[in-house]
Coordinates of C-alpha atoms in Angstrom, one line a residue:
M1 CA 0.0 0.0 0.0
S2 CA 1.1 3.6 -0.6
T3 CA 2.1 5.9 2.1
Q4 CA -1.1 7.9 1.5
V5 CA -3.4 4.9 2.0
I6 CA -1.6 3.8 5.1
A7 CA -1.8 7.3 6.6
I8 CA -5.6 7.4 5.9
V9 CA -6.0 4.0 7.5
I10 CA -4.1 5.1 10.6
L11 CA -6.1 8.3 10.8
L12 CA -9.5 6.6 10.6
T13 CA -8.6 3.5 12.6
V14 CA -7.2 5.5 15.6
F15 CA -10.2 7.9 15.4
F16 CA -12.9 5.2 15.3
G17 CA -11.0 2.9 17.7
L18 CA -10.8 5.6 20.4
M19 CA -14.5 6.4 19.9
I20 CA -15.4 2.8 20.4
L21 CA -13.4 2.9 23.6
R22 CA -15.6 5.9 24.7
I23 CA -12.7 8.4 24.6
P24 CA -14.3 11.9 24.2
I25 CA -14.5 12.7 20.5
A26 CA -12.4 15.8 20.7
F27 CA -9.5 13.8 22.1
S28 CA -10.2 11.0 19.6
V29 CA -9.8 13.5 16.8
G30 CA -6.7 15.1 18.2
M31 CA -4.9 11.8 19.0
S32 CA -5.7 10.4 15.5
C33 CA -4.1 13.6 14.0
F34 CA -0.9 13.2 16.1
A35 CA -0.6 9.5 15.3
T36 CA -0.9 10.2 11.6
C37 CA 1.6 13.0 11.7
W38 CA 4.0 10.8 13.6
Y39 CA 3.7 8.2 10.8
L40 CA 4.2 10.9 8.1
D41 CA 7.0 12.5 10.0
I42 CA 5.1 15.8 10.0
P43 CA 6.1 18.2 12.9
A44 CA 3.6 18.2 15.6
D45 CA 3.6 22.0 15.8
I46 CA 1.7 22.0 12.4
I47 CA -1.2 20.3 14.1
A48 CA -1.0 22.9 16.9
Q49 CA -1.0 25.7 14.4
N50 CA -4.1 24.4 12.7
M51 CA -5.9 23.9 16.0
V52 CA -5.3 27.6 16.9
K53 CA -6.3 28.6 13.4
G54 CA -9.6 26.7 13.8
V55 CA -10.7 28.8 16.8
N56 CA -9.2 32.1 15.6
G57 CA -12.3 33.3 13.7
Y58 CA -14.5 36.3 14.3
S59 CA -17.7 34.5 13.4
L60 CA -17.0 31.9 16.0
M61 CA -17.3 34.6 18.7
A62 CA -21.1 34.4 18.2
V63 CA -21.2 30.9 19.6
P64 CA -20.4 31.6 23.3
F65 CA -23.0 34.4 23.3
F66 CA -25.7 32.2 21.8
I67 CA -24.9 29.4 24.3
L68 CA -25.0 31.8 27.3
M69 CA -28.3 33.4 26.0
G70 CA -29.9 30.0 25.8
E71 CA -28.7 29.0 29.3
I72 CA -30.0 32.3 30.9
M73 CA -33.4 32.1 29.1
S74 CA -34.0 28.4 29.7
T75 CA -33.3 28.8 33.4
G76 CA -35.1 32.1 34.0
G77 CA -38.7 31.2 33.4
I78 CA -38.9 31.5 29.6
A79 CA -39.7 27.8 29.1
R80 CA -42.8 27.8 31.2
R81 CA -44.1 30.9 29.5
L82 CA -43.5 29.4 26.1
V83 CA -45.4 26.2 27.1
D84 CA -48.3 28.4 28.3
L85 CA -48.3 30.3 25.0
A86 CA -48.2 27.0 23.0
S87 CA -51.1 25.6 25.1
S88 CA -53.2 28.6 24.4
L89 CA -52.6 28.4 20.7
V90 CA -53.1 24.6 20.0
G91 CA -54.2 22.9 23.2
W92 CA -57.8 22.9 22.1
M93 CA -57.2 20.6 19.2
K94 CA -57.5 16.8 19.3
G95 CA -54.3 15.5 20.8
G96 CA -53.7 19.1 22.0
L97 CA -51.0 18.3 24.6
A98 CA -48.9 16.6 21.9
M99 CA -49.3 19.7 19.7
V100 CA -48.5 21.9 22.6
T101 CA -45.2 20.0 23.0
V102 CA -44.4 20.5 19.3
V103 CA -45.2 24.2 19.3
A104 CA -43.3 24.7 22.7
S105 CA -40.3 22.9 21.2
M106 CA -40.4 25.3 18.2
L107 CA -40.6 28.3 20.4
F108 CA -38.1 27.0 23.0
G109 CA -35.8 26.0 20.1
C110 CA -35.5 29.6 19.2
V111 CA -34.2 30.3 22.6
S112 CA -31.8 27.4 23.1
G113 CA -30.8 26.4 19.6
S114 CA -30.2 22.9 21.0
S115 CA -32.2 19.7 20.6
T116 CA -30.8 18.1 23.7
A117 CA -31.4 21.2 25.8
C118 CA -34.9 21.4 24.5
T119 CA -35.7 17.8 25.4
A120 CA -34.0 18.1 28.8
T121 CA -36.1 21.2 29.6
L122 CA -39.5 20.4 28.2
G123 CA -39.3 16.6 28.7
P124 CA -39.7 16.6 32.5
V125 CA -42.7 18.9 32.2
M126 CA -44.6 17.6 29.1
I127 CA -44.0 13.8 29.3
P128 CA -45.6 13.3 32.8
M129 CA -48.3 15.8 31.9
M130 CA -49.2 13.8 28.7
E131 CA -49.0 10.5 30.5
K132 CA -51.4 11.8 33.2
K133 CA -53.9 12.8 30.6
G134 CA -53.9 9.3 29.1
Y135 CA -51.3 9.5 26.4
N136 CA -49.0 6.6 25.8
K137 CA -45.7 7.3 27.5
E138 CA -43.6 6.1 24.6
F139 CA -45.5 8.4 22.2
A140 CA -45.2 11.3 24.6
T141 CA -41.4 10.8 24.7
D142 CA -41.1 10.3 21.0
I143 CA -43.0 13.4 20.1
T144 CA -41.0 15.5 22.6
M145 CA -37.7 14.2 21.2
S146 CA -38.7 14.5 17.5
S147 CA -40.0 18.1 17.9
S148 CA -36.9 19.2 19.7
I149 CA -34.8 19.2 16.4
T150 CA -36.8 22.2 15.1
G151 CA -34.6 24.3 17.5
L152 CA -31.6 23.4 15.4
L153 CA -33.2 25.0 12.3
I154 CA -35.3 27.9 13.6
P155 CA -32.9 30.8 14.4
P156 CA -30.8 31.6 16.2
S157 CA -28.8 28.4 15.9
H158 CA -25.2 28.2 16.9
N159 CA -24.8 25.1 14.7
M160 CA -25.6 27.3 11.7
V161 CA -22.9 29.7 12.8
I162 CA -20.4 26.8 13.0
F163 CA -21.4 25.7 9.5
A164 CA -21.0 29.2 8.2
M165 CA -17.5 29.4 9.7
V166 CA -16.4 26.0 8.2
A167 CA -18.0 26.6 4.8
G168 CA -16.4 30.1 4.4
G169 CA -18.1 33.0 2.8
V170 CA -21.6 31.8 3.6
S171 CA -23.9 34.4 5.2
V172 CA -25.1 33.6 8.7
G173 CA -28.2 35.6 8.0
S174 CA -29.0 33.6 4.9
L175 CA -28.5 30.4 6.8
F176 CA -30.8 31.6 9.6
M177 CA -33.5 32.3 7.1
A178 CA -32.9 29.0 5.3
G179 CA -33.7 27.1 8.4
I180 CA -37.1 28.7 9.2
I181 CA -39.3 26.9 6.6
P182 CA -37.7 23.5 7.1
G183 CA -38.1 23.9 10.9
L184 CA -41.7 25.0 10.6
L185 CA -42.3 22.1 8.1
I186 CA -41.1 19.6 10.6
G187 CA -43.2 21.1 13.3
F188 CA -46.4 21.2 11.2
I189 CA -45.9 17.6 10.0
L190 CA -45.4 16.4 13.5
M191 CA -48.5 18.2 14.6
A192 CA -50.4 16.5 11.8
Y193 CA -49.0 13.1 12.9
S194 CA -50.0 13.9 16.5
Y195 CA -53.6 14.7 15.3
I196 CA -53.9 11.4 13.4
K197 CA -52.4 9.5 16.3
A198 CA -54.8 11.2 18.7
K199 CA -57.9 10.5 16.6
K200 CA -56.8 6.8 16.4
E201 CA -56.1 6.4 20.1
N202 CA -58.8 8.9 21.3
Y203 CA -56.4 11.1 23.1
P204 CA -58.1 14.1 24.9
T205 CA -58.3 17.8 24.0
E206 CA -57.6 20.6 26.4
A207 CA -59.7 23.7 27.3
A208 CA -61.6 25.4 24.4
F209 CA -59.8 28.0 22.4
S210 CA -59.9 31.5 23.9
V211 CA -58.6 34.7 22.4
K212 CA -58.2 36.1 25.9
K213 CA -55.9 33.2 26.9
V214 CA -53.8 33.7 23.8
A215 CA -53.5 37.4 24.5
V216 CA -52.5 36.8 28.2
A217 CA -50.0 34.1 27.3
S218 CA -48.5 36.2 24.5
A219 CA -48.1 39.1 26.8
R220 CA -46.3 37.0 29.4
A221 CA -44.0 35.5 26.9
F222 CA -43.5 38.7 24.9
W223 CA -40.3 40.0 26.6
G224 CA -38.5 36.7 26.2
L225 CA -39.5 36.4 22.5
I226 CA -38.1 39.9 21.9
T227 CA -34.7 38.3 22.3
I228 CA -35.3 36.1 19.2
I229 CA -36.5 39.2 17.2
I230 CA -33.3 41.0 18.1
V231 CA -31.1 38.2 16.7
V232 CA -33.1 37.3 13.6
V233 CA -34.0 40.9 12.5
G234 CA -30.5 42.2 13.4
V235 CA -28.6 39.5 11.5
C236 CA -30.9 39.0 8.5
T237 CA -31.3 42.7 7.8
G238 CA -27.5 43.3 8.1
I239 CA -28.0 46.0 10.8
I240 CA -25.6 44.1 13.1
T241 CA -23.4 41.0 12.7
A242 CA -24.3 37.6 14.2
T243 CA -21.7 38.2 17.0
E244 CA -23.0 41.6 17.8
S245 CA -26.7 40.5 17.8
A246 CA -25.8 37.6 20.1
A247 CA -24.0 39.9 22.5
V248 CA -27.0 42.3 22.6
A249 CA -29.3 39.3 23.1
V250 CA -27.3 38.2 26.1
I251 CA -27.6 41.6 27.7
W252 CA -31.4 41.7 27.0
S253 CA -31.9 38.2 28.3
I254 CA -30.1 39.1 31.5
F255 CA -32.4 42.2 31.9
V256 CA -35.6 40.1 31.2
T257 CA -34.6 37.2 33.5
F258 CA -33.4 39.2 36.5
A259 CA -35.3 42.5 36.2
L260 CA -38.6 41.7 34.6
Y261 CA -39.4 38.0 35.4
R262 CA -37.3 37.8 38.6
E263 CA -38.0 34.1 39.1
V264 CA -34.4 33.4 39.9
P265 CA -32.0 35.6 41.9
I266 CA -29.1 37.4 40.2
T267 CA -26.8 35.2 42.3
E268 CA -27.6 32.4 39.9
L269 CA -25.9 34.2 37.0
P270 CA -22.4 32.9 37.8
K271 CA -23.7 29.4 37.7
M272 CA -25.3 30.0 34.3
V273 CA -22.1 31.4 33.0
L274 CA -20.2 28.4 34.4
R275 CA -22.5 25.9 32.7
A276 CA -22.3 27.8 29.4
T277 CA -18.5 27.9 29.7
R278 CA -18.4 24.1 30.1
T279 CA -20.5 23.7 27.0
L280 CA -18.3 26.2 25.1
A281 CA -15.1 24.5 26.2
M282 CA -16.3 21.2 24.7
I283 CA -17.3 22.9 21.4
L284 CA -14.1 24.9 21.1
M285 CA -11.9 21.9 21.8
L286 CA -13.8 20.0 19.1
V287 CA -13.5 22.9 16.7
A288 CA -9.7 23.1 17.3
T289 CA -9.0 19.4 16.8
S290 CA -11.4 19.1 13.9
S291 CA -9.6 21.9 12.1
A292 CA -6.4 19.9 12.3
F293 CA -8.3 16.8 11.2
G294 CA -9.7 18.7 8.2
W295 CA -6.2 19.9 7.3
L296 CA -4.9 16.3 7.4
L297 CA -7.8 15.1 5.2
A298 CA -7.0 17.8 2.7
Y299 CA -3.3 17.0 2.9
L300 CA -4.0 13.3 2.2
K301 CA -6.5 14.3 -0.6
V302 CA -9.4 12.4 1.0
P303 CA -12.0 14.8 -0.4
Q304 CA -10.9 14.1 -3.9
L305 CA -11.0 10.3 -3.2
I306 CA -14.5 10.5 -1.8
T307 CA -15.7 12.8 -4.7
G308 CA -14.2 10.3 -7.2
G309 CA -15.9 7.4 -5.4
I310 CA -19.3 9.0 -5.4
F311 CA -19.1 10.1 -9.0
N312 CA -18.0 6.6 -10.0
I313 CA -21.3 5.4 -8.6
S314 CA -23.3 8.0 -10.4
T315 CA -23.1 11.6 -11.8
N316 CA -26.8 12.1 -11.6
P317 CA -27.4 15.0 -9.2
Y318 CA -30.4 13.3 -7.6
A319 CA -28.5 10.1 -7.0
V320 CA -25.5 12.0 -5.7
L321 CA -27.7 13.9 -3.1
F322 CA -29.2 10.6 -2.1
I323 CA -25.8 9.0 -1.5
I324 CA -24.7 12.1 0.5
N325 CA -27.8 11.8 2.6
V326 CA -27.0 8.1 3.3
I327 CA -23.5 9.1 4.3
L328 CA -24.7 11.8 6.6
V329 CA -27.3 9.5 8.2
L330 CA -24.6 6.9 8.9
L331 CA -22.3 9.5 10.3
G332 CA -25.2 10.9 12.5
M333 CA -25.6 7.4 14.0
L334 CA -22.0 7.3 15.0
M335 CA -20.8 10.9 15.8
D336 CA -22.2 14.0 17.4
M337 CA -23.5 16.9 15.4
S338 CA -20.7 19.5 15.8
S339 CA -18.1 16.9 14.8
I340 CA -19.9 16.0 11.6
I341 CA -20.3 19.7 10.6
L342 CA -16.7 20.4 11.2
I343 CA -15.3 17.3 9.5
A344 CA -17.8 16.5 6.7
T345 CA -18.5 20.0 5.5
P346 CA -15.1 20.6 3.8
I347 CA -15.4 17.2 2.1
L348 CA -19.1 17.3 1.0
L349 CA -19.6 21.0 0.2
P350 CA -17.4 20.9 -2.9
I351 CA -19.3 17.9 -4.2
V352 CA -22.7 19.4 -3.8
T353 CA -21.7 22.8 -5.2
S354 CA -20.2 21.0 -8.3
I355 CA -23.7 19.7 -9.1
G356 CA -25.3 23.1 -8.6
M357 CA -26.5 23.1 -5.0
S358 CA -26.3 26.3 -3.1
P359 CA -24.1 26.2 0.1
V360 CA -27.1 27.8 1.9
H361 CA -29.3 24.9 0.7
F362 CA -26.7 22.4 1.8
G363 CA -26.5 24.0 5.2
A364 CA -30.2 23.5 5.8
L365 CA -30.0 19.9 4.4
L366 CA -27.1 19.1 6.7
I367 CA -28.7 20.4 9.8
V368 CA -32.0 18.5 9.1
N369 CA -30.0 15.3 8.5
L370 CA -27.9 15.7 11.6
G371 CA -30.9 16.5 13.7
I372 CA -32.3 13.1 12.8
G373 CA -29.0 11.6 13.8
L374 CA -29.5 12.9 17.3
L375 CA -32.5 10.7 17.5
T376 CA -30.9 7.5 16.2
P377 CA -28.9 4.8 18.0
P378 CA -26.2 4.0 18.9
V379 CA -25.0 7.5 20.0
G380 CA -28.1 9.8 19.6
G381 CA -27.8 12.3 22.4
T382 CA -31.4 13.4 22.3
L383 CA -32.5 9.7 22.4
F384 CA -30.4 9.1 25.5
I385 CA -31.9 12.1 27.3
G386 CA -35.4 11.1 26.3
S387 CA -34.7 7.6 27.7
A388 CA -33.3 9.0 31.0
I389 CA -36.3 11.4 31.5
S390 CA -39.0 8.9 30.7
E391 CA -37.2 5.9 32.2
I392 CA -38.0 3.9 29.1
R393 CA -35.2 1.6 27.7
F394 CA -33.1 3.1 25.0
E395 CA -33.8 0.2 22.7
R396 CA -37.5 0.4 23.3
L397 CA -37.6 4.1 22.3
A398 CA -35.6 3.4 19.2
K399 CA -38.2 0.9 18.1
T400 CA -41.2 3.1 18.9
M401 CA -39.6 6.0 17.0
L402 CA -39.8 4.1 13.7
P403 CA -42.9 5.8 12.4
L404 CA -41.4 9.2 13.3
Y405 CA -38.1 8.3 11.6
A406 CA -40.2 7.7 8.5
V407 CA -41.9 11.1 8.9
L408 CA -38.6 12.9 9.4
A409 CA -37.0 11.1 6.5
A410 CA -39.9 12.3 4.3
V411 CA -39.2 15.9 5.4
L412 CA -35.5 15.4 4.6
M413 CA -36.3 14.3 1.1
L414 CA -38.5 17.4 0.6
V415 CA -35.7 19.7 1.8
T416 CA -33.2 17.8 -0.3
Y417 CA -35.0 17.9 -3.6
I418 CA -37.1 21.1 -3.3
P419 CA -34.5 23.9 -3.0
E420 CA -37.2 26.5 -2.6
I421 CA -38.1 25.2 0.9
S422 CA -34.7 26.5 2.0
L423 CA -33.9 29.3 -0.4
T424 CA -37.2 31.3 -0.6
L425 CA -36.7 33.3 2.5
P426 CA -32.9 34.0 2.0
A427 CA -33.8 35.3 -1.5
L428 CA -36.4 37.7 0.0
V429 CA -34.1 39.3 2.4
K430 CA -31.2 39.9 0.1

């Protein structure tokens, strides 16, 4: 075998081998880079330089602010107000509590930008509430987990910021807008599924619709929702950058949480900052090591090998996109979301752009795909959290999720093959 092939085998074998041994993924990535460099006799300081280069980007500064904003707002009473607003809007329908969960996930996702945080926050509230009302516990857990991925798409989403950084030259505002319709589409289809399931199982409705209740719930949630408006309007209109909007949103969320809602004391702020810092540390470590990993992949010409392999199978754009979706689904079953964005984007983006796909469209497709990956075994983070909250075995949830996997796969195909779903709103705000 050639030196190139042996180096690729070492890189991937060490990486996946350490993952199987449950070594944290950032360390698995970094150690595989150093092992490969040792074989190739490349100085280790080149890896260090690429790691520093990976985290030395202005756009990446938005990520810590978005994480801190989500931490403050999810702890400071926003979640309960969003659930109340969702209940007033859709609770009166058949299977209303399931629909409340979906709408609350869509609203809370705007705050947290995280599927796992959304499930961890709403799950302990909504799953027991649905079970008490006669809903099947597995269904209650499944719909809570599935709806949580809307938060990855509906802005603000720090994963979109990471993709923009890796893709290079892609507008964060355009990516934010590209995620809105796919996020809403997932939510509406899950609501339709909930309605059909509720009719079949005769799940109950909640109190009758009331304009007064909607008005009261909207007023209570208004100040928290202003945070989302600051970010989306600011970034998409170009008035301020993503980093600036995130910083302003943090200041506003502190004001709303501690001055207006006042459900938690200001002494809790350092704890919120600490939790956000821990999350950020994991992300930045992953960004740094993945940057070095990406440099090694480029050095070993792995993107060209994968491109050639895919185009050897087919050059039809529809078939190529299907193959890429399969690859992303498999990666989503084995790796966490940020890792795949950082590692797969430099490899797959040139392929999709060569067949005429917009980078903005690919960003939306990638996030939908990886959101589904969070719900799939063996390493789906959201699936594990849902299992822990509901106390239902991981394997049992994966089985009961099968109908929802089919629903989400259908949405993925729509987003993949109908570009207008992702590109209509970005085109309107240009």
